[in-house]
XYZ file of C-alpha atoms in Angstrom:
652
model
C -11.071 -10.428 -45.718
C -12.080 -8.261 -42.810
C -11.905 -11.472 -40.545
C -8.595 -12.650 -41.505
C -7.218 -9.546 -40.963
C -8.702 -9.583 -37.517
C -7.349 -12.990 -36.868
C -3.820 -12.574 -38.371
C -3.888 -9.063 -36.231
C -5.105 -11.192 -33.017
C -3.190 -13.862 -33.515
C 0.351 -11.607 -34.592
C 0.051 -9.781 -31.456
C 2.423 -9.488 -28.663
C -0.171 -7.821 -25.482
C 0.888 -7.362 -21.765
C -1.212 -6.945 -18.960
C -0.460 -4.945 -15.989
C -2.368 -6.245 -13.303
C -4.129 -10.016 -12.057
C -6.230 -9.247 -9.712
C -10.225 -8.630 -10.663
C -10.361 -7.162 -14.358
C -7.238 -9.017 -14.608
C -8.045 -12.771 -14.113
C -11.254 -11.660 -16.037
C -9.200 -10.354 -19.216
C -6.898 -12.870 -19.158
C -9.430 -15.263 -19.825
C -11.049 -13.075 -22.267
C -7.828 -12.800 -24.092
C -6.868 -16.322 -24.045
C -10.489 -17.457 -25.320
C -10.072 -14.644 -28.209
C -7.136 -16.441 -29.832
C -4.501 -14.290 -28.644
C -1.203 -16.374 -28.623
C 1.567 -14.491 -27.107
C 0.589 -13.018 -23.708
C 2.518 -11.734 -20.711
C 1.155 -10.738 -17.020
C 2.994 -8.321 -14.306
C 1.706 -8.566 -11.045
C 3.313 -8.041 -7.370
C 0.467 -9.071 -5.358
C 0.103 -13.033 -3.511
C -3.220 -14.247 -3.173
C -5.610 -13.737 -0.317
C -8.536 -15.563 0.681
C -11.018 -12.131 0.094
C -9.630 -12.366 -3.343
C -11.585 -15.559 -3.990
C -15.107 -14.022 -3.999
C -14.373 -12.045 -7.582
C -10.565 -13.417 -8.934
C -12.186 -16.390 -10.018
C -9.175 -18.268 -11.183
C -7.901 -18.439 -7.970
C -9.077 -21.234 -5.322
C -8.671 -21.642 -1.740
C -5.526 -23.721 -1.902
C -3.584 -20.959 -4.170
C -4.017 -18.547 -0.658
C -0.587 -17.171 -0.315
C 0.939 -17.704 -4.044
C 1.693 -15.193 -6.759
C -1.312 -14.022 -8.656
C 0.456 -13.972 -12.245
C 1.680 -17.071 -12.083
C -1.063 -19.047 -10.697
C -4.006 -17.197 -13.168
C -1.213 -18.746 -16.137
C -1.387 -22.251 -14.996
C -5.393 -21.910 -14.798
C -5.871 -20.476 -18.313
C -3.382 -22.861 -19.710
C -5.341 -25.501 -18.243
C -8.007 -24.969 -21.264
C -5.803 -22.776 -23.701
C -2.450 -25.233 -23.383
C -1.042 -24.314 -26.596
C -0.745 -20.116 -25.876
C 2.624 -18.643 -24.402
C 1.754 -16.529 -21.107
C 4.344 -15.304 -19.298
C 4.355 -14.417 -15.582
C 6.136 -12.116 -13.766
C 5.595 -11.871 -10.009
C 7.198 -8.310 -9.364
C 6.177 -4.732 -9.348
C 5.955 -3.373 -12.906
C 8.128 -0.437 -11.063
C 10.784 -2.461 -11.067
C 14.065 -0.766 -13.145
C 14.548 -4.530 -15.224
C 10.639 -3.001 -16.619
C 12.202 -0.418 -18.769
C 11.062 1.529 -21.815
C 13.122 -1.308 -23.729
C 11.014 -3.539 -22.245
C 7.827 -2.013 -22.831
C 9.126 -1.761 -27.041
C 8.424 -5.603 -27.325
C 4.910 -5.282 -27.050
C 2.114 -4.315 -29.778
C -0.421 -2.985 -26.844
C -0.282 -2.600 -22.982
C -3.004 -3.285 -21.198
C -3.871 -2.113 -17.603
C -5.944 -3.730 -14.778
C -4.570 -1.628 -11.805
C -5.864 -0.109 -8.662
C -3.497 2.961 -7.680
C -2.616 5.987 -8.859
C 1.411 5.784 -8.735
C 1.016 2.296 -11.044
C -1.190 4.138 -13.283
C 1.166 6.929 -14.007
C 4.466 5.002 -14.065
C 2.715 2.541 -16.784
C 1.295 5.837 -18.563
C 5.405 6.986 -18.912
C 6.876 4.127 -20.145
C 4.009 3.913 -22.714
C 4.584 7.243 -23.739
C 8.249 6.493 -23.894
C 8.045 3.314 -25.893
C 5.240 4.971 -28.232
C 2.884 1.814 -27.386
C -0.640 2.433 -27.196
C -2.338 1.346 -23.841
C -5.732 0.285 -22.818
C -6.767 2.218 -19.505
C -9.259 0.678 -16.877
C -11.168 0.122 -13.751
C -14.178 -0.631 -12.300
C -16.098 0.375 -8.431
C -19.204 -1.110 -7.635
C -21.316 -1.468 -10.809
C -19.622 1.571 -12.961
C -16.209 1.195 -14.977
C -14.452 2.332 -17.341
C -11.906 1.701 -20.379
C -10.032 4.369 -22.369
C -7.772 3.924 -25.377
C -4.282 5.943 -24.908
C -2.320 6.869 -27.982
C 0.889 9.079 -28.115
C 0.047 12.088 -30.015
C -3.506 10.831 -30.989
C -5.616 10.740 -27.322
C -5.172 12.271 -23.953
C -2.502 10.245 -21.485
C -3.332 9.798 -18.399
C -1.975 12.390 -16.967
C -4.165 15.323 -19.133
C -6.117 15.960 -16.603
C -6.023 16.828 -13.105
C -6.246 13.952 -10.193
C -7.422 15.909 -7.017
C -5.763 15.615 -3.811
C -6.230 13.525 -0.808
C -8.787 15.414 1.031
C -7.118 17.054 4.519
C -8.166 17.993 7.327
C -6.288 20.189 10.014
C -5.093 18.427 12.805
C -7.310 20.108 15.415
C -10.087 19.251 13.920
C -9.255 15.125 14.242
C -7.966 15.910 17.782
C -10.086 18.376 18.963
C -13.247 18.971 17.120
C -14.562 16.043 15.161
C -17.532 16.189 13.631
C -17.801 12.903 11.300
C -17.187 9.835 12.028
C -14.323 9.317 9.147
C -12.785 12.113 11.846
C -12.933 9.536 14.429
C -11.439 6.739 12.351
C -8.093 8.616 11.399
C -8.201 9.611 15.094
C -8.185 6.169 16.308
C -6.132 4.318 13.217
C -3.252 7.509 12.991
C -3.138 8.843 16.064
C -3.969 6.443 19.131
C -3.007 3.022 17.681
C -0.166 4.666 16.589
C 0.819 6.004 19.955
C 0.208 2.709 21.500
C 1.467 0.167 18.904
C 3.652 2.129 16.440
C 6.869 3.843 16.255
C 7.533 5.711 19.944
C 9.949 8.145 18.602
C 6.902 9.317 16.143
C 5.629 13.105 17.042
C 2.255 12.333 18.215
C 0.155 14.233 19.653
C -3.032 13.626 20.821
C -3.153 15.983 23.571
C -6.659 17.903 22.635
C -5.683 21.379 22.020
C -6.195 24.130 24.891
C -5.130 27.081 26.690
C -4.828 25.177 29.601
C -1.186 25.301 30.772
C -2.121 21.350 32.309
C -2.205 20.035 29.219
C 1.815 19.512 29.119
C 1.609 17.916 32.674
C 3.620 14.631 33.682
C 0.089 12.893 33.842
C 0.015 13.503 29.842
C 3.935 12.885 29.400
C 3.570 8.908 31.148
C 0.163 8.101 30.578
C 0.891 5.700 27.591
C 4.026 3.758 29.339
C 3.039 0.593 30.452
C 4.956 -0.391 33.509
C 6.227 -3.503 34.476
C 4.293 -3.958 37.788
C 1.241 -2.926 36.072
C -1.582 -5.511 35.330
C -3.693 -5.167 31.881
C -7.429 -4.040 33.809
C -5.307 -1.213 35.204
C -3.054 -0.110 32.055
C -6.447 0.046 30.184
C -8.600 1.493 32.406
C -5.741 4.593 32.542
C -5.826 4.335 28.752
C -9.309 4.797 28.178
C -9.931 7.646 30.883
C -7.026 9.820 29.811
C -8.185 9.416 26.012
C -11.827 9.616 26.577
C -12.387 11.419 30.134
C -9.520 13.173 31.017
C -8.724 14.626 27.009
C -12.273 15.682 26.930
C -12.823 17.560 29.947
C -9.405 19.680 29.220
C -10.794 20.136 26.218
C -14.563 21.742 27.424
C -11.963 24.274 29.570
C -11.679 26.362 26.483
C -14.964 27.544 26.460
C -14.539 29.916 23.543
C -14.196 26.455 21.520
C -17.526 24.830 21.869
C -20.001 28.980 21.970
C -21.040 27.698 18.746
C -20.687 23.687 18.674
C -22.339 21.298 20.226
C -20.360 20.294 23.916
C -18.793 16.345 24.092
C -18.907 14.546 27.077
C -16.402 12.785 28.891
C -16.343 9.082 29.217
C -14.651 6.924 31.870
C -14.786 3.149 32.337
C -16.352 3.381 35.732
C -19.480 5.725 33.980
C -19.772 2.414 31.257
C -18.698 -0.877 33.077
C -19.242 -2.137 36.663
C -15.311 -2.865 38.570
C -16.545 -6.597 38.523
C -17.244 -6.868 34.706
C -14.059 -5.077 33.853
C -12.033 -7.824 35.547
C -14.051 -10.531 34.019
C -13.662 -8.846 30.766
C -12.528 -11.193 27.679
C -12.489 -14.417 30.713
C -12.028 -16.796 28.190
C -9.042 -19.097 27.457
C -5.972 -17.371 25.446
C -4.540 -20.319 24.398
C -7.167 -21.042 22.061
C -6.363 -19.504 18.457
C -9.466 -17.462 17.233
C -9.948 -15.973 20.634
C -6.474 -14.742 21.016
C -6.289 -13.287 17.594
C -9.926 -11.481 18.051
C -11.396 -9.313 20.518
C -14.623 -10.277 19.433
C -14.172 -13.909 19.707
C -13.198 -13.755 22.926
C -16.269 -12.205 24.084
C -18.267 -13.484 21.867
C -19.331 -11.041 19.881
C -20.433 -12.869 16.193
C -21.731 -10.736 13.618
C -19.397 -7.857 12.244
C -22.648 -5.766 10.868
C -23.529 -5.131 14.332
C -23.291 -1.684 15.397
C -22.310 -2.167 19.199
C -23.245 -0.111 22.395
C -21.221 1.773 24.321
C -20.504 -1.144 26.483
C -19.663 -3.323 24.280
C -17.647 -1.359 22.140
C -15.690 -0.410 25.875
C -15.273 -4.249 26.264
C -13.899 -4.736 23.003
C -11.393 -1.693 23.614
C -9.912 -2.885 26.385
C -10.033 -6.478 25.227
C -8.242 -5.608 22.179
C -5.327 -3.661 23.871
C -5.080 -6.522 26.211
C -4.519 -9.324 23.624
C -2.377 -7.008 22.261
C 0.504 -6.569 24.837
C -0.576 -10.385 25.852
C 0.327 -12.292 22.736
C 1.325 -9.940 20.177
C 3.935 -8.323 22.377
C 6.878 -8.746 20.440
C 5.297 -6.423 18.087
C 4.815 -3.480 19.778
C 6.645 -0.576 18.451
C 6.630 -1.423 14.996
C 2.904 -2.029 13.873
C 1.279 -0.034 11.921
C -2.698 -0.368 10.694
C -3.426 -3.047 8.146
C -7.023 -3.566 7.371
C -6.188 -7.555 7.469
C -5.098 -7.306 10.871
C -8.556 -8.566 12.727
C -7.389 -7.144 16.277
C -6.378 -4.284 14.817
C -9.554 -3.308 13.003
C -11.781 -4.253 16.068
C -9.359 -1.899 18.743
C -10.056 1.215 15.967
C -13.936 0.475 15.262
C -14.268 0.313 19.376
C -12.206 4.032 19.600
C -13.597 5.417 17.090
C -16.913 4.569 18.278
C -16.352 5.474 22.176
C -15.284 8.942 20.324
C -17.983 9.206 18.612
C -20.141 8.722 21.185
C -18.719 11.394 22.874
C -18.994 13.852 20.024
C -22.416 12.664 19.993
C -21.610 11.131 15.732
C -23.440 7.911 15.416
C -21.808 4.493 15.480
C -20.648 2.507 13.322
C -20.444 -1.550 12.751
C -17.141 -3.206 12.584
C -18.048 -3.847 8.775
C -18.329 -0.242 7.914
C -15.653 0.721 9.855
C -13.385 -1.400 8.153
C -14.507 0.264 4.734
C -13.850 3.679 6.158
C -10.584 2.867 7.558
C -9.107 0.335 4.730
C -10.325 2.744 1.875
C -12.450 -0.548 0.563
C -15.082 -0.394 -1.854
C -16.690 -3.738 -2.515
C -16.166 -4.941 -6.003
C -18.691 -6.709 -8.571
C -17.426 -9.832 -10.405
C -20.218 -9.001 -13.147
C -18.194 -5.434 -13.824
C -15.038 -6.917 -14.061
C -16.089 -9.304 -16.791
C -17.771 -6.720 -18.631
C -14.819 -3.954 -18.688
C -12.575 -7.165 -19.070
C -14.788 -7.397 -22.857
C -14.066 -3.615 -23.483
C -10.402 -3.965 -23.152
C -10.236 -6.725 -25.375
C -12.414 -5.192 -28.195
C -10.542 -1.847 -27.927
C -6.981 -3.596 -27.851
C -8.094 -5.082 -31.369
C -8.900 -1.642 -32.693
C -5.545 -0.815 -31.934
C -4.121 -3.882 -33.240
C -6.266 -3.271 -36.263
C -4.856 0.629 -36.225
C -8.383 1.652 -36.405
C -8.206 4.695 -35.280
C -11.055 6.650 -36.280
C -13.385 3.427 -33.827
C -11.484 4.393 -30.653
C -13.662 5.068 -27.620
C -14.040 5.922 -24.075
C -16.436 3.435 -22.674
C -18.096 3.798 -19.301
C -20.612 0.896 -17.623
C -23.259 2.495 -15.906
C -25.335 1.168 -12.857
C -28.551 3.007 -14.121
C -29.617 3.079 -17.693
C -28.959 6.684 -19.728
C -30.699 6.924 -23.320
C -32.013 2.762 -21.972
C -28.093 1.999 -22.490
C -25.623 0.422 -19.985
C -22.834 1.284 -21.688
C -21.639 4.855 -23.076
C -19.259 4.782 -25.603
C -17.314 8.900 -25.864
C -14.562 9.607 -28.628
C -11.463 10.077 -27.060
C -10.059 13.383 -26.607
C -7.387 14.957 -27.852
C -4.155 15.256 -25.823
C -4.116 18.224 -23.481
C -1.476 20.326 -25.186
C -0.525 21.860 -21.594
C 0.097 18.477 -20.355
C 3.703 18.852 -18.700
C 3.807 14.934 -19.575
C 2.820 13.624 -23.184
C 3.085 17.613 -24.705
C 5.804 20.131 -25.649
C 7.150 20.551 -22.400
C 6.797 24.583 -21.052
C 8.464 24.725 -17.493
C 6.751 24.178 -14.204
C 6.907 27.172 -11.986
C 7.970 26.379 -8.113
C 7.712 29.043 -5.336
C 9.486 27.778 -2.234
C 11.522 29.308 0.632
C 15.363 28.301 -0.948
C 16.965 29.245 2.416
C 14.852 27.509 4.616
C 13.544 24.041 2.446
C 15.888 21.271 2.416
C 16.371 19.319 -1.182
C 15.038 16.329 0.311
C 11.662 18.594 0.875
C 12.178 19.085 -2.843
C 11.811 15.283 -3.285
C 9.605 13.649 -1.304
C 6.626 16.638 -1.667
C 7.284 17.559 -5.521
C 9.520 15.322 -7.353
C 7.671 11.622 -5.901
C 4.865 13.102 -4.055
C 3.425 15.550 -7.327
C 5.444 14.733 -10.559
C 5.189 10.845 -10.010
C 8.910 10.106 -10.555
C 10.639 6.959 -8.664
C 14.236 7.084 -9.798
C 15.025 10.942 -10.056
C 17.717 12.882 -11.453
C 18.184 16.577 -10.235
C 20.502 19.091 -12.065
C 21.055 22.564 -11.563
C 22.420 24.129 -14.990
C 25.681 21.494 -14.886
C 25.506 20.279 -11.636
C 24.097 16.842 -10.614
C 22.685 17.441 -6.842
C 20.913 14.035 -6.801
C 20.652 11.158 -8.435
C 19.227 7.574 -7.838
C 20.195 4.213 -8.757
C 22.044 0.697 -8.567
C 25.225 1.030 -10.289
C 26.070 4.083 -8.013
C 28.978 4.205 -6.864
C 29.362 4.434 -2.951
C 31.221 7.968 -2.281
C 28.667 9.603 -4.855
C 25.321 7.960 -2.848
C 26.970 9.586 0.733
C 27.785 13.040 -1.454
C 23.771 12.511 -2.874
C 22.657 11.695 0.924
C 24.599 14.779 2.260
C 23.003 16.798 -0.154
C 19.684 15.712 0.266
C 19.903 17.255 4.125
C 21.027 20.563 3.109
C 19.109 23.867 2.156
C 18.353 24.653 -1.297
C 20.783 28.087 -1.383
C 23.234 26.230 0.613
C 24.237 23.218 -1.948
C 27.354 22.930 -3.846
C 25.690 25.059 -6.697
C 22.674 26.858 -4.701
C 19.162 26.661 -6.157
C 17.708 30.299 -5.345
C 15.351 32.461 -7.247
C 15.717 32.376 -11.051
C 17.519 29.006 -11.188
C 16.208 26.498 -13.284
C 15.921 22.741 -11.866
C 16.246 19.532 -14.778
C 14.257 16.836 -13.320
C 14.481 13.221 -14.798
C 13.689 9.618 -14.339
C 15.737 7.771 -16.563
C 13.052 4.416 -16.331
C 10.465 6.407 -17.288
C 12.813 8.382 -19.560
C 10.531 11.383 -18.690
C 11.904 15.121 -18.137
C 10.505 17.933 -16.578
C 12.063 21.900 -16.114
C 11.189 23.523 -13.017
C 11.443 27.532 -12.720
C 12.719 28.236 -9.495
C 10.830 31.585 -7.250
C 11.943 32.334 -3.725
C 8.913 32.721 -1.087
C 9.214 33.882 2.148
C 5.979 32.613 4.098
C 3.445 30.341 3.332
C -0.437 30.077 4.960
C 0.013 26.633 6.926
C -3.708 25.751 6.284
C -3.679 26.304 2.311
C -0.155 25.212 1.926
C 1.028 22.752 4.334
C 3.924 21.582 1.905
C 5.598 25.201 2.403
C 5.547 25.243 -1.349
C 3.667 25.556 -3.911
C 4.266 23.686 -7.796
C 2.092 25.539 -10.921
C 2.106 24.917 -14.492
C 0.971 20.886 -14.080
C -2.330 19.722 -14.184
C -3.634 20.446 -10.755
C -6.044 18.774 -8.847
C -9.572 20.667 -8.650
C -11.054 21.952 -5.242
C -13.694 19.173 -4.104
C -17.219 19.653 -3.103
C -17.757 18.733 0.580
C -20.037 16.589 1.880
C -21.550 16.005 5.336
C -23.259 12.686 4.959
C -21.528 9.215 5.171
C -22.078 5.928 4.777
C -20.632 2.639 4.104
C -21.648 -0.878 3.376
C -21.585 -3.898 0.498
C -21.878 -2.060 -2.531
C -21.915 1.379 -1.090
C -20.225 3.905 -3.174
C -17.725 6.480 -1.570
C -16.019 9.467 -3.237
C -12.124 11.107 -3.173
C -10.680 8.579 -2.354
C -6.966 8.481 -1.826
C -5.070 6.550 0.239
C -4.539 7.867 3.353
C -0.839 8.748 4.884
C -0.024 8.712 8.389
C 0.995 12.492 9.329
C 3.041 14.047 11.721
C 0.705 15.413 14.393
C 1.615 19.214 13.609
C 0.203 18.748 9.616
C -2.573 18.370 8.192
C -4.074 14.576 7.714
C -5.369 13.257 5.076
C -7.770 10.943 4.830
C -11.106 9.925 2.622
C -14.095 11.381 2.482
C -17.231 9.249 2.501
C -20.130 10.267 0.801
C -23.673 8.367 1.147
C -23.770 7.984 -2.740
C -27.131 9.340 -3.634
C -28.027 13.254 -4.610
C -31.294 14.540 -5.801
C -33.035 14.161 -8.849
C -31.912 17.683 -10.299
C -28.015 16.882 -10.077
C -25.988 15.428 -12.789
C -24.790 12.302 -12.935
C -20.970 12.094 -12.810
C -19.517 8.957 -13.931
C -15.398 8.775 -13.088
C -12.552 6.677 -14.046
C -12.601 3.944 -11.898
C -9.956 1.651 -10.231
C -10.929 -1.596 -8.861
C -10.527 -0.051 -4.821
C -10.795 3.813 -5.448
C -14.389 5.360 -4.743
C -16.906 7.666 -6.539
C -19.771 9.577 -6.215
C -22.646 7.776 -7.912
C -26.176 9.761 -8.243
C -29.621 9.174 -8.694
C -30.452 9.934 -12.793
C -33.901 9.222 -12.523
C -35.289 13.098 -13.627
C -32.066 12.936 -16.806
C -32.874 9.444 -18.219
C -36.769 11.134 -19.268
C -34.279 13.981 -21.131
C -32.111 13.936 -24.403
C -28.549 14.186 -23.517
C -25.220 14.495 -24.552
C -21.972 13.468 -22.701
C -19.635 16.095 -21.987
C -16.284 15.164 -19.917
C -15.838 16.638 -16.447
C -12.633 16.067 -14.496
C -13.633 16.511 -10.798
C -13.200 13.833 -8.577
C -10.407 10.855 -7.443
C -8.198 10.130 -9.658
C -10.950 9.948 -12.184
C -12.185 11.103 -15.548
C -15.987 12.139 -14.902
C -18.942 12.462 -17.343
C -22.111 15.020 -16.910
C -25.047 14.369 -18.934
C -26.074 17.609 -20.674
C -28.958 18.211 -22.806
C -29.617 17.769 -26.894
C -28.113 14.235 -26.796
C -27.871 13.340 -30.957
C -27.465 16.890 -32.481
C -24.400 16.403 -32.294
C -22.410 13.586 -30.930
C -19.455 14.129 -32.896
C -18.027 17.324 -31.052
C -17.494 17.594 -27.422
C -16.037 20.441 -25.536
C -13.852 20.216 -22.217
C -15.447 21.984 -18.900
C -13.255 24.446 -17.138
């Protein structure tokens, strides 16, 4: 009886996947060969050839096609008689509504970003369908069940911030080499290959008057009559020689660090090798597409000298204004873009060497810069398995066999896999709770609404399509069927100050935020400010009353390579030059013996912390949840495993 009810449920079942990428070519195979009939995919990403090493139902000649539709036609190939429906778009998309959402028995998620994560969580919440949370790093994952009223959402608990650092520090003081990447890939590739109206900076801060000389103002212009040896010779000795020495003129800046030293081409390469430098043939594809193929440098694990990462600098920017021309001015850093990758690893590593930080290979550059973590095929499929067997519970409404399941690299009580009970929803969740206001201080006279939108309403509360009220008054609003003199009133008001719009937001207001796709609301207590500490608050405001994200431990070491495990990882933004930056912080992935393991909520290309258990496997333990790092729902080990596995208690 048991199994027919398991069938019929199975069977009966309307499921859609979020996601086709690595736990989503895995579960849609898993969910195909466990007689599910009635399936349907989202997914906005084509497929690309490093895909192929994990996404195994995708093949060379599928390079370039959507993912949804071509992991259908594969499972259909040995499950012809089950309905999946593809739909190659981005489940953001306003035709994705909480209607939408309705149809389906269970929602299952195979995502890798934050924003996805907590748009899917909404509409869930909205439609009152229970979703199956996921992801995997390296060899640890993780699936959670999500029921309205029953579990946390996704949003219970807090999801730290991108880690920042102050801008002097990238430009002036680095002392990591993750400070040298965001140097190179924000600051000079931007300068040289981006947007020229973009504030940059990368002047090294000083008291010397010279540093807003003409030599700094034109050093970047390429002229006309200028050939390439020349242009980045000048290049590399303002950046490396002539930033560095202004720099070592404020002396009260390096009494208690360790000095740089100033690099110039003419310290590193002979005049003759310069000119001979990438002599090869541009015509020829690879070589004009790659710095390293043209001078023949093979392996990417290589960590390269000083003169070879010079070569490679000047070879890059070369090719660059040579056959990518065209371009310039409107690129921006992709980790698929070879030449672009190689010109960062070389700065970064001529930087480094000047801050005396140890090199890096292209390989782990790459990691550093593109936010990768290496994924594990073998993780996928297991977490893949999870999701299934948890979507049947739900199918099955068997509530009472929910659970948190995390795979674990080492073994804990000689098991792999920890199954937790769910929690129960976090009743000050300003999301999936009985909604108390949000508290806002903010300077109303000085803070335009659009600051309002970008840094609170997208950038914290995670809404896409927003609707602002004051008491009566509709200040903003976003969407298709708009008509156009209300989008140029919106845009007007969007440029104004908060006490200066048609009915002024000042202190005591109250602010109704909504997104009608995610048909979420949110009340927001206005409280004037007048000043706010540019290091602690760079937003120049300051939201309370959600679920904040936790300070982060630091950590000094770094490392990255195949399988290496990283921690807060966020993506990183490009920022204007007077603001903080943000970037990732890479950790080595080990601690000693006497720490606790932490296991987070993974996403197939977020990062972690994973530690060395060896002393806590030879205790009893019991699982405690711990929310603490990216994005991520951790776990601590803590002692008297089995006395009591039925209650758990939240850390503070």
């Amino acid at each position: 009886m048991a199994s027919l009810q398991h069938s019929q449920a199975i069977k009966g079942a309307k499921v859609l996947m979020v996601g086709a990428g690595g736990i989503g070519c895995e579960l849609l195979k898993t969910l195909a060969l466990s007689g599910f009939q009635d399936i349907h995919i989202i997914d906005m990403d084509t497929i690309e050839v490093s895909n192929l090493n994990r996404q195994f139902l995708f093949r060379q000649s599928h390079v370039g096609q959507s993912k949804a539709k071509v992991a259908r036609d594969a499972v259909l190939r040995f499950r012809p008689h089950i309905s999946i429906t593809p739909y190659h778009a981005n489940a953001k998309d306003s035709n994705f509504n909480v209607d939408f959402f309705k149809q389906f028995n269970v929602v299952l998620n195979g995502l890798d970003n934050l924003d996805a994560r907590r748009h899917v969580n909404r509409l869930c919440l909205a439609a009152e369908v229970p979703l199956v949370e996921s992801g995997t790093t390296g060899f640890l994952g993780q699936v959670t069940v999500q029921v309205k009223g029953k579990t946390e959402c996704y949003e219970c608990q807090p999801k730290p911030a991108p880690k920042t650092y102050p801008v002097c520090t990238i430009t002036s003081t680095p002392s990591k080499f993750v400070h040298c990447i965001v140097w190179a890939k924000e600051l000079l590739f931007a300068k040289l290959f981006g947007d020229k109206n973009q504030v940059n900076d990368l002047n090294v801060r000083s008291n010397d008057a010279f540093s807003s000389s003409e030599n700094t103002n034109d050093v970047f212009e390429w002229r006309d009559d200028e050939d390439f040896e020349h242009y980045g010779r000048r290049i590399y000795d303002h950046v490396f020689g002539y930033n560095i020495e202004l720099a070592l003129s404020d002396e009260e800046t390096w009494k208690k660090r360790n000095k740089p030293r100033p690099i110039y081409v003419r310290d590193v390469l002979p005049d003759q090798m310069t000119q001979q430098n990438g002599n090869v043939d541009i015509t020829d594809d690879l070589s004009s597409a790659s710095a390293m193929a043209s001078l023949g440098l093979k392996n990417p694990q290589d960590i390269w000298c000083l003169m070879e990462n010079t070569r490679v600098f000047l070879e890059a920017l070369k090719l660059f204004f040579t056959n990518r021309k065209k371009e310039i001015g409107n690129l921006s850093f992709d980790k698929d873009d070879q030449l672009a990758v190689e010109f960062v690893t070389a700065a970064a590593n001529i930087r480094a060497a000047s801050f005396n930080i140890p090199s890096h290979s292209l390989f782990e550059a790459k990691g550093i810069a593109g936010n990768i973590v290496h994924a594990v095929a073998t993780t996928n499929a297991i977490v893949a398995g999870l999701i299934v067997i948890e979507a049947i519970k739900v199918l099955k409404k068997d509530n009472d066999c929910y659970r948190m399941t995390y795979c674990l690299e080492h073994p804990s009580k000689k098991m792999l896999l920890m199954p937790v009970e769910p929690f129960e929803p976090n009743k000050s969740c300003f999301v999936c709770s009985s909604q108390t206001p949000l508290s806002l201080e903010i300077n109303t006279h000085r803070s335009k609404l659009r600051d309002f939108v970008e840094k609170i309403v997208k950038a914290k509360l995670g809404m896409n399509s927003p609707l602002i009220m004051c008491g009566s008054a509709l200040l903003y609003e976003v969407g298709d069927d708009l008509e156009e003199d209300m989008i140029a009133n919106y845009t007007a008001n969007l440029e104004k100050v908060l006490s200066e719009l048609p009915s002024p937001v000042i202190g005591g207001k109250m602010l109704t935020v909504e997104d009608l796709q995610q048909e979420f609301t949110c009340n927001i207590y206005i409280k004037h400010r007048e000043e706010f500490d540019e290091e602690k608050e760079p937003d120049g405001m300051v939201l309370s009353g959600w679920t904040q994200a936790l300070p982060e431990k630091k950590d000094d070491k770094t490392s990255i390579g195949n399988g290496a495990s990283t921690s807060k990882s966020l993506p990183t933004e490009p920022m204007d030059a007077q603001k903080d930056i943000e970037v990732k912080e890479i950790s080595d992935g080990t601690a000693s013996p006497g720490k606790k393991r932490k296991l987070p909520e993974f996403s197939e290309g977020c990062t972690l912390d994973q530690s060395n258990e060896a002393d806590e496997t030879r205790n009893d333990k019991k699982i405690q949840k711990l929310d603490d790092d990216d994005d991520d729902d951790d776990l601590v080990m803590l002692d008297h495993w089995g006395k009591d596995t039925s209650k758990k208690q939240r850390l503070q």
